[in-house]
Each structure stands twice: as C-alpha cells, then as structure tokens.
PDB file of C-alpha atoms in Angstrom:
ATOM      1  CA  MET B 211     -52.343 -57.586   8.882  1.00 76.00           C
ATOM      2  CA  ILE B 212     -53.742 -59.467   6.256  1.00 82.00           C
ATOM      3  CA  ILE B 213     -54.272 -62.472   7.943  1.00 83.00           C
ATOM      4  CA  PHE B 214     -56.196 -60.682  10.347  1.00 84.00           C
ATOM      5  CA  VAL B 215     -58.509 -58.880   8.695  1.00 88.00           C
ATOM      6  CA  PHE B 216     -59.050 -62.073   6.489  1.00 91.00           C
ATOM      7  CA  LEU B 217     -59.820 -63.893  10.070  1.00 90.00           C
ATOM      8  CA  LEU B 218     -62.694 -61.130  10.673  1.00 91.00           C
ATOM      9  CA  TRP B 219     -63.523 -61.700   7.613  1.00 91.00           C
ATOM     10  CA  ILE B 220     -64.210 -65.125   8.771  1.00 92.00           C
ATOM     11  CA  VAL B 221     -65.480 -64.683  11.497  1.00 93.00           C
ATOM     12  CA  LEU B 222     -68.361 -61.583  10.611  1.00 93.00           C
ATOM     13  CA  ASN B 223     -69.439 -64.480   8.652  1.00 92.00           C
ATOM     14  CA  GLY B 224     -70.256 -67.304  10.204  1.00 87.00           C
ATOM     15  CA  ARG B 225     -69.419 -69.594   8.099  1.00 88.00           C
ATOM     16  CA  ILE B 226     -66.830 -71.093   5.266  1.00 89.00           C
ATOM     17  CA  THR B 227     -67.496 -71.767   1.980  1.00 92.00           C
ATOM     18  CA  GLY B 228     -65.074 -71.579  -1.293  1.00 94.00           C
ATOM     19  CA  GLU B 229     -66.879 -68.688  -2.336  1.00 94.00           C
ATOM     20  CA  LEU B 230     -66.198 -66.652   0.857  1.00 93.00           C
ATOM     21  CA  VAL B 231     -62.225 -67.703   1.421  1.00 94.00           C
ATOM     22  CA  PHE B 232     -61.896 -66.669  -2.320  1.00 95.00           C
ATOM     23  CA  PHE B 233     -63.784 -63.286  -1.597  1.00 94.00           C
ATOM     24  CA  GLY B 234     -62.129 -62.911   1.839  1.00 93.00           C
ATOM     25  CA  VAL B 235     -58.497 -62.858   0.426  1.00 94.00           C
ATOM     26  CA  ILE B 236     -59.620 -60.693  -2.120  1.00 95.00           C
ATOM     27  CA  ILE B 237     -60.768 -58.399   0.111  1.00 94.00           C
ATOM     28  CA  SER B 238     -58.588 -58.898   2.870  1.00 92.00           C
ATOM     29  CA  VAL B 239     -55.373 -57.903   0.518  1.00 91.00           C
ATOM     30  CA  LEU B 240     -57.311 -54.503  -0.584  1.00 93.00           C
ATOM     31  CA  VAL B 241     -58.100 -53.819   2.903  1.00 90.00           C
ATOM     32  CA  SER B 242     -54.657 -54.104   4.203  1.00 86.00           C
ATOM     33  CA  ALA B 243     -53.080 -52.666   1.209  1.00 86.00           C
ATOM     34  CA  PHE B 244     -54.926 -49.484   1.733  1.00 89.00           C
ATOM     35  CA  LEU B 245     -54.192 -49.766   5.530  1.00 83.00           C
ATOM     36  CA  SER B 246     -50.984 -49.402   4.410  1.00 83.00           C
ATOM     37  CA  LEU B 247     -50.986 -46.803   2.188  1.00 85.00           C
ATOM     38  CA  ILE B 248     -53.272 -44.195   4.385  1.00 87.00           C
ATOM     39  CA  SER B 249     -51.120 -45.347   8.129  1.00 81.00           C
ATOM     40  CA  ASN B 250     -47.848 -46.277   6.990  1.00 75.00           C
ATOM     41  CA  TYR B 251     -48.162 -49.544   7.749  1.00 75.00           C
ATOM     42  CA  GLY B 252     -45.639 -51.811   6.091  1.00 74.00           C
ATOM     43  CA  ILE B 253     -44.758 -55.495   5.901  1.00 75.00           C
ATOM     44  CA  LYS B 254     -40.932 -54.284   7.976  1.00 78.00           C
ATOM     45  CA  ASN B 255     -44.234 -54.064  10.760  1.00 76.00           C
ATOM     46  CA  GLU B 256     -46.084 -57.201  10.448  1.00 75.00           C
ATOM     47  CA  ILE B 257     -43.048 -58.836  10.798  1.00 80.00           C
ATOM     48  CA  ARG B 258     -41.933 -57.788  13.829  1.00 80.00           C
ATOM     49  CA  LEU B 259     -45.597 -58.273  14.967  1.00 78.00           C
ATOM     50  CA  ILE B 260     -45.195 -61.527  14.441  1.00 81.00           C
ATOM     51  CA  LYS B 261     -41.675 -62.146  16.044  1.00 87.00           C
ATOM     52  CA  ASN B 262     -42.886 -60.745  18.859  1.00 88.00           C
ATOM     53  CA  PHE B 263     -45.851 -62.799  19.138  1.00 89.00           C
ATOM     54  CA  PRO B 264     -44.402 -65.049  21.735  1.00 93.00           C
ATOM     55  CA  LEU B 265     -43.279 -62.146  23.984  1.00 94.00           C
ATOM     56  CA  SER B 266     -46.517 -60.584  23.951  1.00 92.00           C
ATOM     57  CA  ILE B 267     -48.101 -63.677  25.613  1.00 95.00           C
ATOM     58  CA  ILE B 268     -44.989 -63.710  28.328  1.00 97.00           C
ATOM     59  CA  TYR B 269     -45.458 -59.748  28.505  1.00 96.00           C
ATOM     60  CA  VAL B 270     -49.219 -60.534  29.122  1.00 96.00           C
ATOM     61  CA  LEU B 271     -49.170 -63.071  31.800  1.00 98.00           C
ATOM     62  CA  ASN B 272     -46.342 -61.403  33.982  1.00 97.00           C
ATOM     63  CA  LEU B 273     -48.250 -58.413  33.544  1.00 97.00           C
ATOM     64  CA  ILE B 274     -51.074 -60.638  35.155  1.00 97.00           C
ATOM     65  CA  ILE B 275     -48.573 -61.566  37.827  1.00 97.00           C
ATOM     66  CA  GLU B 276     -47.415 -58.015  38.718  1.00 97.00           C
ATOM     67  CA  ILE B 277     -51.163 -57.606  39.475  1.00 97.00           C
ATOM     68  CA  ILE B 278     -51.670 -60.297  41.464  1.00 97.00           C
ATOM     69  CA  LYS B 279     -48.584 -59.398  43.595  1.00 96.00           C
ATOM     70  CA  ALA B 280     -48.988 -55.774  44.107  1.00 96.00           C
ATOM     71  CA  SER B 281     -52.885 -56.421  45.235  1.00 97.00           C
ATOM     72  CA  LEU B 282     -51.770 -58.689  47.790  1.00 97.00           C
ATOM     73  CA  ASN B 283     -49.070 -56.146  49.326  1.00 94.00           C
ATOM     74  CA  VAL B 284     -52.159 -53.146  48.793  1.00 95.00           C
ATOM     75  CA  MET B 285     -54.353 -55.821  51.005  1.00 95.00           C
ATOM     76  CA  SER B 286     -51.959 -56.030  53.391  1.00 94.00           C
ATOM     77  CA  VAL B 287     -50.959 -52.890  53.574  1.00 92.00           C
ATOM     78  CA  ILE B 288     -54.995 -52.050  54.595  1.00 92.00           C
ATOM     79  CA  ILE B 289     -54.929 -55.440  56.541  1.00 95.00           C
ATOM     80  CA  SER B 290     -51.968 -53.923  58.559  1.00 94.00           C
ATOM     81  CA  GLY B 291     -53.604 -50.720  59.190  1.00 91.00           C
ATOM     82  CA  LYS B 292     -50.276 -49.136  58.028  1.00 86.00           C
ATOM     83  CA  LYS B 293     -49.974 -45.834  57.327  1.00 90.00           C
ATOM     84  CA  PRO B 294     -49.097 -45.531  53.452  1.00 90.00           C
ATOM     85  CA  ASP B 295     -45.634 -43.540  52.375  1.00 91.00           C
ATOM     86  CA  CYS B 296     -46.285 -42.394  48.951  1.00 94.00           C
ATOM     87  CA  VAL B 297     -43.956 -41.004  46.987  1.00 96.00           C
ATOM     88  CA  LEU B 298     -43.660 -39.308  43.432  1.00 97.00           C
ATOM     89  CA  VAL B 299     -40.699 -41.294  41.894  1.00 96.00           C
ATOM     90  CA  GLU B 300     -39.134 -40.107  38.571  1.00 97.00           C
ATOM     91  CA  PHE B 301     -37.162 -42.282  35.937  1.00 96.00           C
ATOM     92  CA  HIS B 302     -36.671 -43.142  32.486  1.00 96.00           C
ATOM     93  CA  SER B 303     -36.921 -45.864  30.705  1.00 95.00           C
ATOM     94  CA  GLY B 304     -34.924 -46.026  28.390  1.00 94.00           C
ATOM     95  CA  LEU B 305     -37.525 -46.959  25.462  1.00 95.00           C
ATOM     96  CA  ARG B 306     -37.286 -45.622  22.308  1.00 90.00           C
ATOM     97  CA  GLY B 307     -40.881 -45.916  21.155  1.00 86.00           C
ATOM     98  CA  ASN B 308     -43.912 -44.057  21.854  1.00 90.00           C
ATOM     99  CA  LEU B 309     -46.019 -47.457  21.707  1.00 88.00           C
ATOM    100  CA  LEU B 310     -43.865 -49.320  24.655  1.00 92.00           C
ATOM    101  CA  ASN B 311     -43.010 -45.907  26.493  1.00 95.00           C
ATOM    102  CA  THR B 312     -47.517 -46.214  26.628  1.00 95.00           C
ATOM    103  CA  ILE B 313     -48.092 -49.626  26.920  1.00 95.00           C
ATOM    104  CA  LEU B 314     -45.433 -49.192  30.061  1.00 97.00           C
ATOM    105  CA  ALA B 315     -47.413 -46.263  31.249  1.00 97.00           C
ATOM    106  CA  ASN B 316     -50.439 -48.279  31.337  1.00 97.00           C
ATOM    107  CA  SER B 317     -49.061 -51.130  33.100  1.00 97.00           C
ATOM    108  CA  ILE B 318     -47.870 -49.517  35.877  1.00 97.00           C
ATOM    109  CA  THR B 319     -51.351 -48.062  35.979  1.00 97.00           C
ATOM    110  CA  LEU B 320     -52.896 -51.292  36.105  1.00 97.00           C
ATOM    111  CA  THR B 321     -50.930 -52.214  38.949  1.00 96.00           C
ATOM    112  CA  PRO B 322     -52.218 -51.663  41.888  1.00 96.00           C
ATOM    113  CA  GLY B 323     -50.245 -49.684  44.413  1.00 95.00           C
ATOM    114  CA  THR B 324     -48.477 -47.510  41.352  1.00 96.00           C
ATOM    115  CA  TYR B 325     -49.614 -45.189  38.502  1.00 95.00           C
ATOM    116  CA  THR B 326     -48.641 -43.346  35.856  1.00 97.00           C
ATOM    117  CA  VAL B 327     -48.839 -39.322  36.732  1.00 97.00           C
ATOM    118  CA  PHE B 328     -46.898 -38.219  34.010  1.00 97.00           C
ATOM    119  CA  GLN B 329     -45.067 -39.489  30.663  1.00 96.00           C
ATOM    120  CA  GLN B 330     -43.284 -38.180  27.867  1.00 94.00           C
ATOM    121  CA  GLU B 331     -41.394 -39.828  25.672  1.00 92.00           C
ATOM    122  CA  ASP B 332     -39.047 -41.933  27.864  1.00 94.00           C
ATOM    123  CA  ARG B 333     -39.840 -40.240  31.043  1.00 96.00           C
ATOM    124  CA  PHE B 334     -42.066 -41.113  33.585  1.00 97.00           C
ATOM    125  CA  VAL B 335     -43.312 -39.849  37.232  1.00 97.00           C
ATOM    126  CA  VAL B 336     -45.048 -42.563  38.952  1.00 97.00           C
ATOM    127  CA  HIS B 337     -47.044 -41.810  42.259  1.00 97.00           C
ATOM    128  CA  CYS B 338     -46.584 -45.072  44.570  1.00 96.00           C
ATOM    129  CA  LEU B 339     -48.431 -46.481  47.549  1.00 95.00           C
ATOM    130  CA  MET B 340     -45.341 -47.155  49.110  1.00 93.00           C
ATOM    131  CA  GLU B 341     -41.653 -45.856  49.206  1.00 92.00           C
ATOM    132  CA  ALA B 342     -41.019 -49.420  48.263  1.00 91.00           C
ATOM    133  CA  TYR B 343     -43.183 -50.048  45.369  1.00 93.00           C
ATOM    134  CA  GLY B 344     -40.674 -47.439  43.430  1.00 92.00           C
ATOM    135  CA  GLU B 345     -38.080 -48.916  43.988  1.00 92.00           C
ATOM    136  CA  ASP B 346     -36.084 -49.566  40.619  1.00 92.00           C
ATOM    137  CA  MET B 347     -38.564 -48.940  38.774  1.00 93.00           C
ATOM    138  CA  ASP B 348     -36.579 -48.805  35.347  1.00 92.00           C
ATOM    139  CA  LYS B 349     -35.031 -52.253  36.038  1.00 93.00           C
ATOM    140  CA  SER B 350     -38.430 -53.740  36.062  1.00 94.00           C
ATOM    141  CA  SER B 351     -39.865 -56.949  34.244  1.00 95.00           C
ATOM    142  CA  PHE B 352     -41.770 -54.721  32.598  1.00 96.00           C
ATOM    143  CA  VAL B 353     -38.921 -52.476  31.118  1.00 95.00           C
ATOM    144  CA  LYS B 354     -37.006 -55.707  30.348  1.00 95.00           C
ATOM    145  CA  LEU B 355     -39.673 -57.031  28.154  1.00 95.00           C
ATOM    146  CA  LEU B 356     -40.678 -54.324  26.571  1.00 95.00           C
ATOM    147  CA  LYS B 357     -36.285 -53.756  25.603  1.00 94.00           C
ATOM    148  CA  LYS B 358     -36.103 -57.273  24.248  1.00 92.00           C
ATOM    149  CA  SER B 359     -39.264 -56.663  21.917  1.00 89.00           C
ATOM    150  CA  GLU B 360     -37.865 -53.064  20.589  1.00 85.00           C
ATOM    151  CA  GLY B 361     -34.850 -55.198  19.601  1.00 72.00           C
TER     152      GLY B 361
END
C-alpha cells in the first residue's frame, strides 16, 4: 500500500525533486497507517498482494483469452442460425473469500454467452446461452487460478 500511495503521489505531482520524494515518503507512510487502522488492512495483506501479482497478470490474460474464445463461439451460434438452448447452471466454486468469489462472478459475466444470475458465498447460478457453456464450470480455468491465489 505504501508503494502504491507513493507512486500515486509522484504521478499526481508530475515531477520528481528531493523535497517531493521526502514528503511523499512521509505522507505515504501516514496515509497507509491511517488506512490500515480504519480498514483492517495489514502488512500480511500487502505481502499476499505482492506475492500474487504474477498470478493476477496470468488471470487477466486468461480472462482476455476466454472472452475472445467465447465471443467467437457466440458469433458462430448467431451466424449459423442455431436456436440457443439456454440453461441455468448451479455450482459451488469452493473458494473461501468473498473477494475471489466476486471476481469469479464478474469474470463469468464478462465472458459472452454467460452471466451470473445469483452468487452467495461460493454458490453460483449462471445463465448460459448454450448448454455446453455451462459444463464443468466448477473446474474452469478461472476457478483453478483463483484457488491458486487463495493459497
């Protein structure tokens, strides 16, 4: 958090001088300490965030690839004139954290042909344009990567 706040300080100032760096470090430490007090955000979260950064990049790249693949699948359904066989799929992700389950729900919704209708803890109900889109959702690449980041 301190590094992020410091980089934000530098970007918003638009220049780097000794004085700005000195005050930036002090202000970054104070702002981070204040945020830690009011939001229960600690150094353990910071270390976990830094440790999972490469996995986050892989997740975003995987999301982009899945969006492209799903877009092509939905386009083929539209072009072929096939009538969609919409289904609701229910599954449990097995993820413990609310943040990771929310990321999964948003990733499903961002992927064309599917959207999350309901999500509570690790229980999901997903609307799928085609029945094949809903197969093995609990074993998808999204779930696997998020479980790796969980620990």
